[in-house]
């Protein structure tokens, strides 16, 4: 499988979101990545259900929902009702991670677990087989446009090794500071899905930037 690209709407123009969604619809973007922040798990607040619920009417691209919130288990049915394809919950936010992953799947969504930069991939040994995807944060979550943490490339390689050893079908997604340089190195290390916010939306030609990310 060639890798997927999931532009993050966090860097879009919120005063004219429809225009940016239309741009993504025209582009080669595989998924749309939605960053939900609560001001508690991360030091920022983004957007919530009033926005998420409108998106499925405006796009047929799968919605990849990244919850940077405490107690994400409270919102499984609402996220499913919003039409999410993938629900990402943080390892650091879930005491009963196995139960949350089961609930996500029971609601018909794909289940992903996200790791902060300081959380080692080996902590997922006993749940990897239950996961459709692992999202590795390559910046500290909370803001777009931050500098890529280099150690993330090694984490992708270590996770890929674990996936091959355990013979699971788990995808590896990476989020934060992705551009053509970091993106290429991540794909070479085993990444299956690249999230990119600022690099796409701050570029002069976002459709072409997405095409270039696809071609890495
Ligand atoms: C950060 C978010 C990211 C963010 C990535 O907390 O999870 O999805 O939008 O933005 P860039 O690509 O600008 O680093
Ligand atoms: Zn994200």
CSV table of C-alpha atoms and ligand atoms in Angstrom, one decimal:
chain,number,residue,atom,x,y,z
A,1,UNK,CA,0.0,0.0,0.0
A,2,UNK,CA,1.3,3.5,-0.8
A,3,UNK,CA,1.0,5.9,2.1
A,4,UNK,CA,-2.1,8.1,2.8
A,5,UNK,CA,-2.2,11.8,3.4
A,6,UNK,CA,-4.6,13.3,6.0
A,7,UNK,CA,-4.5,17.2,6.0
A,8,UNK,CA,-5.3,18.6,9.4
A,9,UNK,CA,-8.2,21.1,9.4
A,10,UNK,CA,-6.6,22.9,12.4
A,11,UNK,CA,-4.6,25.2,10.0
A,12,UNK,CA,-7.6,25.9,7.7
A,13,UNK,CA,-9.4,29.2,7.5
A,14,UNK,CA,-12.3,28.9,10.0
A,15,UNK,CA,-14.0,32.0,8.6
A,16,UNK,CA,-14.2,30.2,5.2
A,17,UNK,CA,-14.1,26.5,6.1
A,18,UNK,CA,-16.3,25.6,3.1
A,19,UNK,CA,-13.7,26.8,0.7
A,20,UNK,CA,-11.0,24.8,2.3
A,21,UNK,CA,-13.2,21.6,2.4
A,22,UNK,CA,-13.9,22.1,-1.3
A,23,UNK,CA,-10.1,22.4,-1.9
A,24,UNK,CA,-9.6,19.1,0.0
A,25,UNK,CA,-12.4,17.5,-2.0
A,26,UNK,CA,-10.6,18.4,-5.2
A,27,UNK,CA,-7.2,17.2,-3.9
A,28,UNK,CA,-5.6,13.8,-3.5
A,29,UNK,CA,-6.1,13.9,0.3
A,30,UNK,CA,-7.1,10.5,1.5
A,31,UNK,CA,-8.7,11.5,4.8
A,32,UNK,CA,-9.5,14.7,6.6
A,33,UNK,CA,-7.8,14.9,10.1
A,34,UNK,CA,-9.9,16.7,12.8
A,35,UNK,CA,-8.1,17.9,15.9
A,36,UNK,CA,-10.4,18.2,18.9
A,37,UNK,CA,-8.9,20.0,22.0
A,38,UNK,CA,-10.5,20.6,25.4
A,39,UNK,CA,-8.1,23.0,27.1
A,40,UNK,CA,-7.5,20.4,29.8
A,41,UNK,CA,-5.6,17.5,28.2
A,42,UNK,CA,-3.8,20.1,26.0
A,43,UNK,CA,-3.3,23.8,26.6
A,44,UNK,CA,-5.5,24.9,23.7
A,45,UNK,CA,-9.2,24.7,22.6
A,46,UNK,CA,-10.1,24.0,19.0
A,47,UNK,CA,-13.5,23.2,17.7
A,48,UNK,CA,-16.3,20.7,18.6
A,49,UNK,CA,-19.5,19.1,17.5
A,50,UNK,CA,-21.1,22.1,15.8
A,51,UNK,CA,-18.3,22.0,13.3
A,52,UNK,CA,-17.7,18.2,13.1
A,53,UNK,CA,-21.4,17.5,12.5
A,54,UNK,CA,-21.5,19.7,9.5
A,55,UNK,CA,-18.5,18.1,7.7
A,56,UNK,CA,-20.1,14.9,6.6
A,57,UNK,CA,-22.5,16.8,4.4
A,58,UNK,CA,-19.7,18.7,2.7
A,59,UNK,CA,-17.2,15.8,2.1
A,60,UNK,CA,-17.2,12.1,1.3
A,61,UNK,CA,-13.5,11.8,2.5
A,62,UNK,CA,-13.2,9.7,5.6
A,63,UNK,CA,-13.0,11.7,8.8
A,64,UNK,CA,-10.0,10.9,11.0
A,65,UNK,CA,-10.9,12.4,14.4
A,66,UNK,CA,-8.0,13.0,16.9
A,67,UNK,CA,-9.4,13.6,20.4
A,68,UNK,CA,-7.0,15.6,22.6
A,69,UNK,CA,-9.4,15.5,25.5
A,70,UNK,CA,-9.7,13.9,28.9
A,71,UNK,CA,-12.3,11.1,29.2
A,72,UNK,CA,-12.7,10.6,25.4
A,73,UNK,CA,-14.9,7.5,26.2
A,74,UNK,CA,-17.7,10.0,27.0
A,75,UNK,CA,-18.1,10.9,23.4
A,76,UNK,CA,-17.8,7.6,21.5
A,77,UNK,CA,-21.5,7.6,20.3
A,78,UNK,CA,-21.4,11.3,19.4
A,79,UNK,CA,-18.3,10.9,17.3
A,80,UNK,CA,-19.8,7.9,15.6
A,81,UNK,CA,-23.0,9.9,14.9
A,82,UNK,CA,-20.9,12.6,13.3
A,83,UNK,CA,-19.8,10.1,10.7
A,84,UNK,CA,-16.2,9.5,11.8
A,85,UNK,CA,-14.3,6.8,10.1
A,86,UNK,CA,-11.4,6.7,12.6
A,87,UNK,CA,-11.5,7.6,16.3
A,88,UNK,CA,-8.1,8.4,17.9
A,89,UNK,CA,-7.9,8.5,21.7
A,90,UNK,CA,-4.7,9.3,23.6
A,91,UNK,CA,-3.0,6.5,25.6
A,92,UNK,CA,-2.3,9.1,28.2
A,93,UNK,CA,-6.0,9.9,28.6
A,94,UNK,CA,-7.5,6.4,29.0
A,95,UNK,CA,-7.2,4.4,32.2
A,96,UNK,CA,-9.2,1.6,30.7
A,97,UNK,CA,-7.9,1.7,27.1
A,98,UNK,CA,-9.0,-1.8,26.1
A,99,UNK,CA,-12.6,-1.0,27.0
A,100,UNK,CA,-12.5,2.3,25.1
A,101,UNK,CA,-11.1,0.6,22.0
A,102,UNK,CA,-13.9,-2.0,22.2
A,103,UNK,CA,-16.5,0.7,22.5
A,104,UNK,CA,-15.1,2.5,19.4
A,105,UNK,CA,-15.3,-0.6,17.3
A,106,UNK,CA,-18.8,-1.5,18.6
A,107,UNK,CA,-19.9,1.8,17.3
A,108,UNK,CA,-18.7,0.9,13.8
A,109,UNK,CA,-15.5,3.0,13.7
A,110,UNK,CA,-11.9,2.1,13.3
A,111,UNK,CA,-9.9,2.4,16.5
A,112,UNK,CA,-6.6,4.2,16.9
A,113,UNK,CA,-4.5,5.0,19.9
A,114,UNK,CA,-2.3,8.1,20.0
A,115,UNK,CA,1.0,8.4,21.8
A,116,UNK,CA,2.5,11.6,23.0
A,117,UNK,CA,6.2,12.1,22.2
A,118,UNK,CA,7.4,10.9,25.6
A,119,UNK,CA,5.3,7.7,25.6
A,120,UNK,CA,7.3,4.6,24.4
A,121,UNK,CA,5.8,2.4,21.7
A,122,UNK,CA,6.4,-0.8,23.7
A,123,UNK,CA,3.5,0.2,26.1
A,124,UNK,CA,1.2,-0.9,23.2
A,125,UNK,CA,2.6,-4.5,23.1
A,126,UNK,CA,-0.6,-6.0,24.8
A,127,UNK,CA,-3.2,-4.0,22.8
A,128,UNK,CA,-1.6,-3.8,19.4
A,129,UNK,CA,-3.6,-6.6,17.9
A,130,UNK,CA,-6.8,-4.8,18.7
A,131,UNK,CA,-5.8,-1.5,17.1
A,132,UNK,CA,-6.5,-0.5,13.5
A,133,UNK,CA,-4.0,2.3,13.8
A,134,UNK,CA,-1.4,3.9,16.1
A,135,UNK,CA,-1.0,7.7,15.8
A,136,UNK,CA,2.5,8.8,16.9
A,137,UNK,CA,2.7,12.5,17.9
A,138,UNK,CA,5.8,14.1,16.4
A,139,UNK,CA,5.2,17.3,18.3
A,140,UNK,CA,3.6,17.9,21.7
A,141,UNK,CA,-0.1,18.1,20.9
A,142,UNK,CA,-2.0,21.3,21.2
A,143,UNK,CA,-0.9,23.5,18.3
A,144,UNK,CA,-0.2,23.5,14.6
A,145,UNK,CA,3.0,24.7,13.0
A,146,UNK,CA,5.5,23.3,15.6
A,147,UNK,CA,8.9,21.9,15.0
A,148,UNK,CA,9.2,18.2,14.2
A,149,UNK,CA,10.8,16.1,17.0
A,150,UNK,CA,13.5,14.0,15.3
A,151,UNK,CA,13.2,11.0,17.6
A,152,UNK,CA,9.8,10.3,16.0
A,153,UNK,CA,11.5,8.6,13.0
A,154,UNK,CA,13.1,6.0,15.4
A,155,UNK,CA,9.7,5.5,17.1
A,156,UNK,CA,8.1,4.8,13.7
A,157,UNK,CA,10.8,2.2,13.0
A,158,UNK,CA,10.4,0.6,16.4
A,159,UNK,CA,6.6,0.4,16.0
A,160,UNK,CA,6.9,-1.0,12.5
A,161,UNK,CA,9.2,-3.8,13.9
A,162,UNK,CA,6.6,-4.6,16.6
A,163,UNK,CA,3.8,-4.7,14.0
A,164,UNK,CA,5.8,-7.1,11.8
A,165,UNK,CA,6.9,-9.3,14.7
A,166,UNK,CA,3.3,-9.6,16.0
A,167,UNK,CA,2.0,-9.9,12.4
A,168,UNK,CA,-0.9,-7.4,12.9
A,169,UNK,CA,-2.4,-5.1,10.2
A,170,UNK,CA,-2.1,-1.9,12.3
A,171,UNK,CA,-1.4,1.3,10.4
A,172,UNK,CA,1.1,3.9,11.6
A,173,UNK,CA,0.1,7.5,11.4
A,174,UNK,CA,2.4,10.4,12.3
A,175,UNK,CA,1.2,13.9,13.3
A,176,UNK,CA,3.1,17.2,13.7
A,177,UNK,CA,5.7,19.0,11.8
A,178,UNK,CA,5.3,16.9,8.6
A,179,UNK,CA,6.7,18.4,5.4
A,180,UNK,CA,8.4,16.9,2.4
A,181,UNK,CA,11.7,16.3,4.2
A,182,UNK,CA,10.3,14.8,7.5
A,183,UNK,CA,7.5,13.1,5.6
A,184,UNK,CA,9.9,11.2,3.3
A,185,UNK,CA,11.9,10.0,6.2
A,186,UNK,CA,8.8,8.9,8.1
A,187,UNK,CA,7.5,7.0,5.1
A,188,UNK,CA,10.9,5.3,4.6
A,189,UNK,CA,10.8,4.3,8.3
A,190,UNK,CA,7.4,2.7,7.9
A,191,UNK,CA,4.7,5.4,8.3
A,192,UNK,CA,1.4,4.6,6.5
A,193,UNK,CA,-0.5,7.9,7.1
A,194,UNK,CA,1.0,11.4,7.2
A,195,UNK,CA,-1.0,14.2,8.9
A,196,UNK,CA,0.0,17.7,7.7
A,197,UNK,CA,-1.6,21.0,8.8
A,198,UNK,CA,0.5,24.1,8.5
A,199,UNK,CA,2.6,22.7,5.6
A,200,UNK,CA,-0.5,22.3,3.5
A,201,UNK,CA,-2.6,25.3,4.4
A,202,UNK,CA,0.2,27.8,4.6
A,203,UNK,CA,1.4,26.8,1.1
A,204,UNK,CA,0.6,28.9,-2.0
A,205,UNK,CA,-1.0,25.9,-3.7
A,206,UNK,CA,-2.4,23.4,-1.1
A,207,UNK,CA,-3.7,21.0,-3.8
A,208,UNK,CA,-0.2,20.7,-5.2
A,209,UNK,CA,1.4,20.4,-1.8
A,210,UNK,CA,-0.9,17.5,-1.0
A,211,UNK,CA,0.0,15.9,-4.4
A,212,UNK,CA,3.7,16.3,-3.5
A,213,UNK,CA,3.2,14.7,-0.1
A,214,UNK,CA,1.4,11.8,-1.8
A,215,UNK,CA,4.3,11.3,-4.1
A,216,UNK,CA,7.0,10.8,-1.4
B,1,LIG,C1,-1.4,19.1,17.0
B,1,LIG,C2,-2.4,18.4,16.1
B,1,LIG,C3,-1.9,18.3,14.7
B,1,LIG,C4,-1.6,19.6,14.0
B,1,LIG,C5,-0.5,19.3,13.1
B,1,LIG,O1,-1.8,19.0,18.3
B,1,LIG,O2,-2.7,17.1,16.5
B,1,LIG,O3,-2.8,17.5,13.9
B,1,LIG,O4,-2.7,20.1,13.3
B,1,LIG,O5,-0.1,20.5,12.6
B,1,LIG,P1,1.2,20.7,11.8
B,1,LIG,O6,1.2,19.8,10.6
B,1,LIG,O7,1.1,22.2,11.4
B,1,LIG,O8,2.4,20.4,12.7
B,2,LIG,ZN1,-3.8,15.7,15.1
